[in-house]
Amino acid sequence: MMDSPVVLVVEDDRDMRSALGVALRGRGYDVVEASTGSQALAKFREAPPNLMILDLGLPDIDGIDVTLRVRHEHELPIIVLSARSEEEQQVRALDAGANDFVSKPFREGELMARVRAALRYAPRAREYGEIEVGDIRMDTVRRRAFVNDVEVELTPTEFKLLHVLISEAGRVVTHQQLLTEVWGASCKNEVQYLRVYMRQLRTKVEENATRPKRIMTVLGVGYRVVP
Amino acid sequence: MSLSGLGSSAETGQRLKPYLLALACVVSSSLVALLIAPFSSLEDEVMVYLLGDVLAALRFDTKTSVLTAAGGILACDFLFIPPRMAFAWTDARKMLSLLAMLVVAVVVSGLSQRLRHQEKVARRSASATKALYELNVELSGGGDVRQLAAVTRRRLERLFGGQVLVLLGTPEGTLQGVPAELSQAELGLAEEAWGTGFGAQAELAGYAMWCPVLGISQPLAVIGLKLETRFAQKSAQGLLLSACARELGTAIERMRLAKAAHRARLDAETEWMRSSLLSAVSHDLKTPLAGIVASGTTLLEHEGKLDASASRRLVSGIVREGERLGKLLQNLLSLSRLESPAIALRKTPEAVEDIVASALARLDDLLAPRKLTVELPDDLPWVLVEPALVEQVLLNLLENALKYTPPSSSIEVSAEASAGVVKLRVADSGPGIAEHEREKVFEKFFRGTGAAMKDGGVGLGLAICRAVVRAHGGGIAVSERRGGGTLVEFTLPVMPASAVMSVEPSEVSA
């Protein structure tokens, strides 16, 4: 990883933009600012950043369009910002290729935790071999999973599900993404199917399935593994 | 009438009918009189003719009975009064009997005519009353203007046995939905009825009669009636048609008035909401704003001169007040969305434990020092809800429990399936809510006596809870927890069993 990652902040509100700039610089990131979608796309042509924080409500181009266009050519993590009542927008942005979302208003610490997680687990091809996130360890070659070094028996589907979630640790994986990756594109609307398996998986990897600490539910959107 | 060409022979038959009937009556009477003649006197034969006259008068119209009586006099004179087989007008006494015959025939005929007419009128008005009553019942079933028009059309078609067309008016004063096959002349008549408010009758084939449907201030529609037979506008038939049109007009106006009343009530409620909102919110908006501006300007003015702890205090005040404002706005927005009549919930099948877990995770920091019990049965059915809204209900209830109970007291969250719903409960062991306030706490801007002293709230949290639960078709109520404290219970609709997917426990995909 680079010493000081470049974060592109795309936000039309000047106060919000400067607050984000101060906060990110304070944490040692290099910050590039853009106030419109077209400015953001221009910054990509100059020099692609390491991470983009993108407000969905931009004056010129729809934030989801920006996500789609950037994702077409770049692999960087994208965190979208949106108002609390816009869950649908968030899901659409995630399905368009965004990696995470933060609802406004947010506390500085909340956003910075997401930025850190996004940069740490930058998107890459599904990892094989040994993966370790928090106190979960997976051996994808021998198909074995451990929680706190105690092996848990997982069925092949549960293993696949956990593998996808762990590979995206810290980020939200939408229902559709999970269904497509584990069961195939033809099942992408069978959310209940996913829930049944998630219930089973949680009883195996969580101490208390009713108050999960490892695999968190993001209501109406999907799941997130706590890194 | 254009239809008259259809049956000239039939009309000739109609014209000759009284004569033929009278002839038949006279012939029958004469035959009977001839039969009894060998055994009786002249008086008896006269009686036979009289009997024939009375029967004819009872059965047929006046013209026929007078003709019968006249024919009877001639026949009787010719056949029985001497000199027989010749007309003789000499015997005054006999002539008196014959004259009496004529008078009796006319009187009886008149009486029976009147009786028959009355019966006919009564029967017709009874059937018209029945038809109107049935139309009225059907129209009071409600529906929009189109449905009312369709009901009227079906009724009229059955009543008159013809073809009926109802053209509705637009607010701009034109007729809408005019079928293409309607000729220019017919449309002209329809517009005449529409414009003048009087019926318009055509002397041509097609829609022969147009009747306007009048409202309180303007015409609402026109009814076109096409019949195979002649339509008499001024007869009972015409009256019935215009009565039906009046029924339709009344029904449409009634529906409009009901709508207007509903709208007026909504407006009044909105107005009340707005004024009480302004008075309640202006204070709650101004206070934190004043704090933010004061702290901010202090920081600007005394930049570099304040010690670290003082500026920290000011800044954290700004953050706290800002968050309070944000929350207030969020509450107001979700309440206004939930209360808009056109709210469309984005319902999805959800697992109750997911929603509960998500709400608990959000309040993790605040709940950590508390004793929290969560009891969710393993076999809870799926619920069909908008998850973020239900989470908001749980968050509001849990925040209330955290805010209004001592830090050492416990909080319980539990759920239970019961007859088509899932019951969710949030209970605390705090001071509880007084019985007379248990219904009021769900009203907007109501703050319980126990809450009045605490800062931060405006009395919207439970109003939002109730709005969410009601939007999902459930109920919410406060009661006393066994052993003391507050228990809030609300219900959510279970997803219909047909929509629940079964998942094989055995794995198929690898």
XYZ file of C-alpha atoms in Angstrom, chain B:
510
model
C -92.385 8.923 -36.746
C -89.941 7.201 -38.977
C -90.894 3.828 -37.572
C -94.510 4.179 -38.819
C -93.621 2.811 -42.249
C -92.894 -0.539 -40.652
C -96.484 -1.703 -40.221
C -99.347 -0.028 -42.078
C -101.284 -3.302 -42.216
C -100.860 -3.723 -38.501
C -102.206 -0.223 -37.926
C -105.251 -0.862 -40.147
C -105.927 -3.945 -38.032
C -105.742 -1.771 -34.924
C -108.291 0.647 -36.395
C -110.795 -2.096 -37.339
C -110.466 -4.002 -34.065
C -113.387 -2.320 -32.141
C -115.804 -2.931 -35.018
C -114.876 -6.563 -35.367
C -115.100 -7.148 -31.618
C -118.500 -5.399 -31.426
C -119.739 -7.485 -34.340
C -118.597 -10.685 -32.649
C -120.382 -9.674 -29.413
C -123.657 -8.838 -31.187
C -123.555 -12.081 -33.159
C -122.939 -14.144 -30.004
C -125.747 -12.391 -28.093
C -128.118 -12.883 -31.037
C -127.282 -16.577 -31.272
C -127.964 -17.122 -27.561
C -131.201 -15.105 -27.778
C -132.311 -17.114 -30.817
C -131.587 -20.339 -28.951
C -133.702 -19.443 -25.955
C -136.437 -17.655 -28.022
C -138.818 -20.651 -28.264
C -139.006 -20.906 -24.440
C -139.016 -17.264 -23.375
C -140.616 -13.863 -23.706
C -139.232 -10.734 -25.351
C -137.987 -9.373 -21.966
C -135.641 -12.337 -21.598
C -134.116 -11.786 -25.028
C -133.525 -8.136 -24.204
C -131.787 -9.324 -21.028
C -129.484 -11.541 -23.095
C -128.419 -8.525 -25.176
C -127.955 -6.494 -22.006
C -125.743 -9.213 -20.552
C -123.651 -9.207 -23.738
C -123.335 -5.417 -23.538
C -122.205 -5.516 -19.904
C -119.593 -8.216 -20.601
C -118.272 -6.255 -23.576
C -118.128 -3.077 -21.467
C -116.173 -4.865 -18.752
C -113.720 -6.428 -21.135
C -113.188 -3.894 -23.962
C -112.788 -0.158 -24.414
C -115.634 2.404 -24.590
C -115.832 2.504 -28.356
C -116.291 -1.258 -28.601
C -118.931 -1.374 -25.866
C -120.985 1.503 -27.345
C -120.799 -0.164 -30.757
C -121.873 -3.439 -29.146
C -124.837 -1.747 -27.451
C -125.920 -0.014 -30.669
C -125.507 -3.204 -32.675
C -127.504 -5.085 -30.004
C -130.407 -2.603 -30.259
C -130.539 -3.011 -34.018
C -130.291 -6.802 -33.851
C -132.889 -7.090 -31.096
C -135.333 -4.857 -32.954
C -134.754 -6.737 -36.177
C -134.925 -10.259 -34.763
C -137.352 -10.164 -31.862
C -139.550 -7.051 -31.727
C -142.665 -7.586 -33.811
C -142.835 -7.267 -36.682
C -139.919 -9.710 -36.684
C -137.279 -9.655 -39.402
C -137.943 -5.948 -39.911
C -136.999 -2.682 -38.223
C -139.940 -1.154 -36.437
C -139.757 1.929 -34.167
C -143.417 2.059 -33.006
C -143.684 0.479 -29.589
C -142.582 3.158 -27.105
C -142.307 0.730 -24.179
C -139.990 -1.568 -26.150
C -137.937 1.372 -27.306
C -137.424 2.404 -23.676
C -135.916 -1.040 -22.901
C -133.541 -0.686 -25.824
C -132.524 2.803 -24.751
C -131.924 1.499 -21.206
C -129.615 -1.100 -22.753
C -127.544 1.615 -24.371
C -127.322 3.689 -21.180
C -126.326 0.646 -19.089
C -123.622 -0.242 -21.622
C -122.167 3.264 -21.569
C -122.218 3.568 -17.768
C -120.724 0.121 -17.109
C -118.131 0.700 -19.769
C -117.181 4.054 -18.263
C -116.848 2.575 -14.792
C -114.750 -0.358 -15.874
C -112.587 1.881 -18.060
C -111.812 4.076 -15.114
C -111.042 1.066 -12.919
C -108.762 -0.426 -15.529
C -106.956 2.861 -16.038
C -106.376 3.262 -12.322
C -105.003 -0.239 -12.082
C -102.702 0.380 -15.015
C -101.418 3.642 -13.532
C -100.899 2.005 -10.151
C -99.041 -0.918 -11.705
C -96.874 1.356 -13.810
C -96.011 3.685 -10.967
C -95.241 0.686 -8.745
C -92.813 -0.709 -11.293
C -91.286 2.736 -11.871
C -90.892 3.180 -8.120
C -89.281 -0.253 -7.873
C -86.912 0.517 -10.741
C -85.948 3.859 -9.212
C -85.485 2.262 -5.819
C -83.214 -0.430 -7.246
C -81.216 2.167 -9.155
C -80.908 4.254 -6.000
C -79.672 1.255 -3.995
C -77.104 0.392 -6.651
C -75.918 3.983 -6.962
C -75.504 4.399 -3.223
C -72.990 1.550 -3.392
C -70.553 4.317 -4.315
C -67.647 4.287 -6.726
C -66.279 6.908 -9.059
C -68.252 8.797 -11.690
C -67.547 6.179 -14.357
C -68.794 3.340 -12.178
C -71.963 5.289 -11.328
C -72.557 5.953 -15.032
C -72.054 2.271 -15.860
C -74.518 1.185 -13.162
C -77.122 3.610 -14.535
C -76.521 2.450 -18.088
C -77.055 -1.224 -17.191
C -80.229 -0.421 -15.220
C -81.719 1.711 -18.010
C -80.952 -0.888 -20.641
C -82.818 -3.484 -18.612
C -85.667 -1.071 -17.872
C -86.320 0.212 -21.402
C -85.011 -2.766 -23.329
C -82.978 -0.567 -25.652
C -79.486 0.697 -26.094
C -78.225 3.301 -23.636
C -75.220 5.606 -23.785
C -74.056 7.800 -20.909
C -71.745 10.661 -21.917
C -69.976 12.306 -18.997
C -69.149 15.990 -18.937
C -65.696 17.400 -18.278
C -64.979 20.218 -15.835
C -64.354 22.426 -18.885
C -67.957 21.949 -19.961
C -67.523 19.542 -22.869
C -68.668 15.966 -23.328
C -66.072 13.237 -23.031
C -65.840 9.687 -24.296
C -68.010 10.307 -27.365
C -67.922 7.078 -29.395
C -66.726 7.451 -32.979
C -69.809 5.776 -34.455
C -72.093 8.525 -33.104
C -73.331 10.554 -36.064
C -72.988 14.318 -36.291
C -76.748 14.749 -35.925
C -76.855 12.580 -32.804
C -73.945 14.427 -31.282
C -75.749 17.684 -32.048
C -78.796 16.502 -30.113
C -76.634 15.275 -27.229
C -74.992 18.694 -27.071
C -78.376 20.386 -27.260
C -79.592 18.383 -24.245
C -76.260 19.086 -22.510
C -76.392 22.788 -23.263
C -80.076 23.543 -22.629
C -80.727 21.141 -19.791
C -83.877 19.893 -21.540
C -84.492 16.568 -23.194
C -83.908 16.415 -26.943
C -85.703 13.942 -29.148
C -84.671 12.874 -32.593
C -86.890 12.218 -35.570
C -84.305 9.832 -36.883
C -82.887 6.413 -36.194
C -80.064 6.010 -33.691
C -80.099 7.531 -30.258
C -83.642 8.737 -30.307
C -83.829 10.471 -26.984
C -81.217 12.490 -25.080
C -81.844 13.346 -21.470
C -79.552 15.664 -19.500
C -78.231 14.690 -16.051
C -78.322 17.863 -14.024
C -76.193 18.652 -10.999
C -76.534 21.462 -8.519
C -74.815 24.123 -10.599
C -74.146 22.587 -13.976
C -75.103 19.612 -16.163
C -73.032 16.520 -15.315
C -73.790 14.155 -18.190
C -76.305 13.245 -20.874
C -78.061 9.921 -21.289
C -78.858 8.732 -24.794
C -81.604 6.151 -25.293
C -82.137 4.135 -28.478
C -85.339 2.121 -28.620
C -87.000 -0.106 -31.223
C -90.403 1.413 -30.477
C -91.657 4.936 -30.214
C -90.519 6.871 -27.153
C -93.015 9.308 -25.708
C -91.108 12.015 -23.878
C -94.163 13.352 -22.047
C -95.462 9.957 -20.912
C -94.705 7.932 -17.794
C -91.783 6.467 -19.762
C -90.274 9.929 -20.229
C -90.832 10.766 -16.586
C -89.121 7.544 -15.543
C -86.119 8.310 -17.740
C -85.721 11.779 -16.293
C -86.178 10.406 -12.767
C -83.346 7.943 -13.425
C -81.220 10.792 -14.763
C -81.965 12.715 -11.570
C -80.889 9.708 -9.489
C -77.578 9.602 -11.344
C -77.142 13.358 -10.920
C -77.796 13.100 -7.192
C -75.397 10.188 -6.832
C -72.606 12.051 -8.648
C -73.163 15.188 -6.590
C -73.283 13.166 -3.376
C -69.971 11.540 -4.248
C -68.422 14.920 -5.090
C -69.645 16.453 -1.871
C -68.296 13.517 0.149
C -64.933 13.958 -1.567
C -64.952 17.686 -0.967
C -65.825 17.136 2.694
C -62.997 14.627 3.027
C -60.586 17.069 1.417
C -61.763 19.877 3.643
C -61.210 17.733 6.723
C -57.722 16.813 5.539
C -56.981 20.467 4.894
C -58.170 21.380 8.357
C -56.032 18.651 9.902
C -53.027 19.737 7.886
C -53.646 23.303 8.960
C -53.847 22.251 12.587
C -50.727 20.140 12.168
C -48.936 23.087 10.602
C -49.855 25.545 13.320
C -49.135 23.185 16.200
C -45.968 22.129 14.413
C -44.847 25.724 14.098
C -45.510 26.553 17.719
C -43.909 23.353 19.010
C -41.036 23.286 16.595
C -40.079 26.938 16.499
C -38.890 26.715 20.095
C -37.087 23.431 19.520
C -35.458 24.711 16.337
C -34.472 28.085 17.739
C -32.871 26.836 20.939
C -30.192 24.616 19.386
C -29.625 27.091 16.537
C -29.036 29.891 19.021
C -26.571 27.665 20.855
C -24.714 26.769 17.658
C -24.438 30.382 16.482
C -23.343 31.593 19.937
C -20.683 28.892 20.325
C -19.460 29.351 16.745
C -19.127 33.130 16.984
C -17.382 32.816 20.358
C -14.850 30.458 18.799
C -14.299 32.875 15.864
C -13.968 36.012 18.018
C -11.644 34.515 20.578
C -9.572 32.410 18.198
C -6.320 31.466 19.867
C -7.304 33.098 23.150
C -9.481 30.290 24.505
C -7.971 27.467 26.500
C -8.292 23.965 25.087
C -11.021 22.772 27.449
C -13.210 25.847 26.796
C -13.035 25.528 23.035
C -13.628 21.814 23.305
C -16.756 22.469 25.342
C -18.028 24.940 22.732
C -17.310 22.597 19.826
C -18.949 19.577 21.430
C -21.953 21.794 22.152
C -22.169 22.637 18.453
C -22.022 18.957 17.516
C -24.635 17.952 20.102
C -27.075 20.686 19.135
C -26.531 19.999 15.440
C -27.304 16.328 15.919
C -30.425 17.238 17.857
C -31.593 19.480 15.015
C -30.856 16.791 12.462
C -32.854 14.260 14.407
C -35.807 16.606 14.782
C -35.857 17.266 11.056
C -35.547 13.560 10.286
C -38.512 12.839 12.561
C -40.632 15.537 10.973
C -39.804 14.294 7.497
C -40.600 10.677 8.207
C -43.841 11.664 9.921
C -44.920 13.774 6.967
C -44.112 10.908 4.613
C -46.004 8.394 6.738
C -49.025 10.639 7.002
C -49.288 11.509 3.343
C -52.335 9.695 1.992
C -50.404 8.315 -0.970
C -47.648 6.602 1.024
C -46.333 3.535 -0.755
C -44.411 1.253 1.571
C -41.463 -0.607 0.079
C -42.406 -3.879 1.746
C -40.087 -6.857 1.595
C -40.149 -10.181 3.421
C -37.890 -9.749 6.443
C -36.756 -11.817 9.385
C -37.704 -10.194 12.692
C -34.362 -11.138 14.222
C -32.504 -9.221 11.479
C -34.432 -6.032 12.231
C -34.005 -6.442 15.972
C -30.279 -7.159 15.561
C -29.810 -4.112 13.361
C -31.590 -1.818 15.835
C -29.612 -3.201 18.780
C -26.343 -2.795 16.876
C -27.082 0.878 16.240
C -27.579 1.489 19.950
C -24.702 -0.753 21.009
C -22.800 1.974 22.891
C -25.833 3.134 24.850
C -27.088 -0.377 25.582
C -23.725 -1.779 26.639
C -23.967 -0.744 30.335
C -27.583 -1.983 30.594
C -28.966 -5.385 31.411
C -30.615 -6.365 28.113
C -32.660 -9.519 27.487
C -33.615 -10.521 23.946
C -36.108 -13.344 23.535
C -36.911 -14.314 19.948
C -38.371 -17.776 19.228
C -36.506 -19.730 16.533
C -39.628 -20.392 14.490
C -40.819 -16.788 14.059
C -42.502 -16.365 10.669
C -41.292 -13.830 8.087
C -42.914 -10.428 8.248
C -43.837 -8.296 5.232
C -42.629 -4.792 6.133
C -40.437 -1.879 5.136
C -37.442 -2.844 7.284
C -35.965 0.628 7.866
C -39.300 1.890 9.222
C -39.748 -1.024 11.616
C -36.173 -0.558 12.767
C -37.072 3.090 13.455
C -39.958 1.926 15.680
C -37.604 -0.275 17.688
C -34.997 2.490 17.877
C -37.541 5.012 19.170
C -38.885 2.578 21.768
C -35.408 1.569 22.921
C -34.259 5.186 23.085
C -37.285 6.041 25.215
C -36.483 3.146 27.513
C -32.882 4.336 27.771
C -33.861 7.963 28.333
C -36.623 7.581 30.890
C -35.391 4.772 33.126
C -32.585 4.692 35.695
C -29.235 3.460 34.284
C -29.318 0.370 36.458
C -32.711 -0.891 35.258
C -33.125 -3.658 32.712
C -34.626 -3.627 29.193
C -36.358 -6.555 27.482
C -37.046 -7.137 23.797
C -39.239 -10.093 22.856
C -41.367 -11.370 20.008
C -44.141 -13.910 19.588
C -46.147 -15.195 16.630
C -49.922 -15.064 16.965
C -52.745 -15.448 14.432
C -51.365 -13.792 11.302
C -49.186 -11.275 13.122
C -45.917 -11.095 14.970
C -46.149 -9.302 18.315
C -43.050 -7.375 19.294
C -42.534 -6.064 22.812
C -40.112 -3.597 24.320
C -40.291 -3.437 28.111
C -38.402 -1.557 30.780
C -38.508 -1.611 34.567
C -38.640 2.167 34.943
C -41.334 4.349 36.526
C -43.974 3.405 33.914
C -46.556 5.640 32.243
C -49.664 6.847 34.100
C -52.812 5.103 32.902
C -54.532 8.286 31.656
C -51.520 9.107 29.465
C -51.148 5.702 27.797
C -53.208 6.658 24.762
C -52.042 10.277 24.591
C -48.346 9.426 24.389
C -48.877 8.443 20.734
C -50.155 11.897 19.800
C -47.901 14.360 18.041
C -46.082 16.804 20.314
C -47.479 15.193 23.441
C -44.902 14.872 26.172
C -45.613 12.779 29.210
C -45.372 14.402 32.638
C -42.325 12.267 33.348
C -40.700 13.438 30.113
C -41.340 17.144 30.508
C -38.207 17.762 32.498
C -35.854 15.898 30.213
C -34.434 17.794 27.285
C -33.958 16.728 23.698
C -37.397 15.448 22.767
C -40.333 17.140 21.077
C -42.892 14.380 21.443
C -42.692 12.844 17.984
C -41.008 9.487 18.657
C -44.109 7.525 19.629
C -46.244 9.361 17.054
C -43.842 8.039 14.423
C -44.060 4.544 15.932
C -47.826 4.601 15.674
C -47.774 6.003 12.127
C -45.363 3.268 10.993
C -47.292 0.437 12.659
C -50.604 1.718 11.297
C -49.187 2.103 7.799
C -48.377 -1.611 8.024
C -51.906 -2.410 9.214
C -50.894 -3.210 12.776
C -51.583 -1.750 16.212
C -49.474 -0.399 19.050
C -50.321 0.021 22.734
C -48.704 0.872 26.041
C -49.422 -1.123 29.175
C -47.802 -1.808 32.499
C -45.069 -4.376 32.603
C -45.667 -7.144 35.092
C -43.490 -6.294 38.059
C -43.507 -2.576 37.223
C -42.323 -0.501 34.305
C -43.516 0.237 30.783
C -44.459 -2.377 28.177
C -44.993 -1.305 24.573
C -46.405 -3.963 22.270
C -46.923 -3.646 18.519
C -47.968 -6.017 15.762
C -46.601 -6.583 12.276
C -48.232 -8.509 9.432
C -46.871 -11.997 8.791
C -45.977 -12.772 5.199
C -48.720 -14.910 3.568
C -47.803 -18.600 3.765
C -48.140 -19.040 0.004
C -45.249 -16.637 -0.541
C -42.906 -18.364 1.886
C -40.230 -20.313 0.115
C -39.196 -23.646 1.421
C -35.526 -24.328 1.421
C -34.262 -27.854 1.418
C -32.049 -28.464 4.416
C -29.911 -30.765 2.331
C -27.448 -28.965 0.129
C -27.673 -29.223 -3.606
C -25.163 -26.668 -4.785
C -21.518 -27.016 -3.925
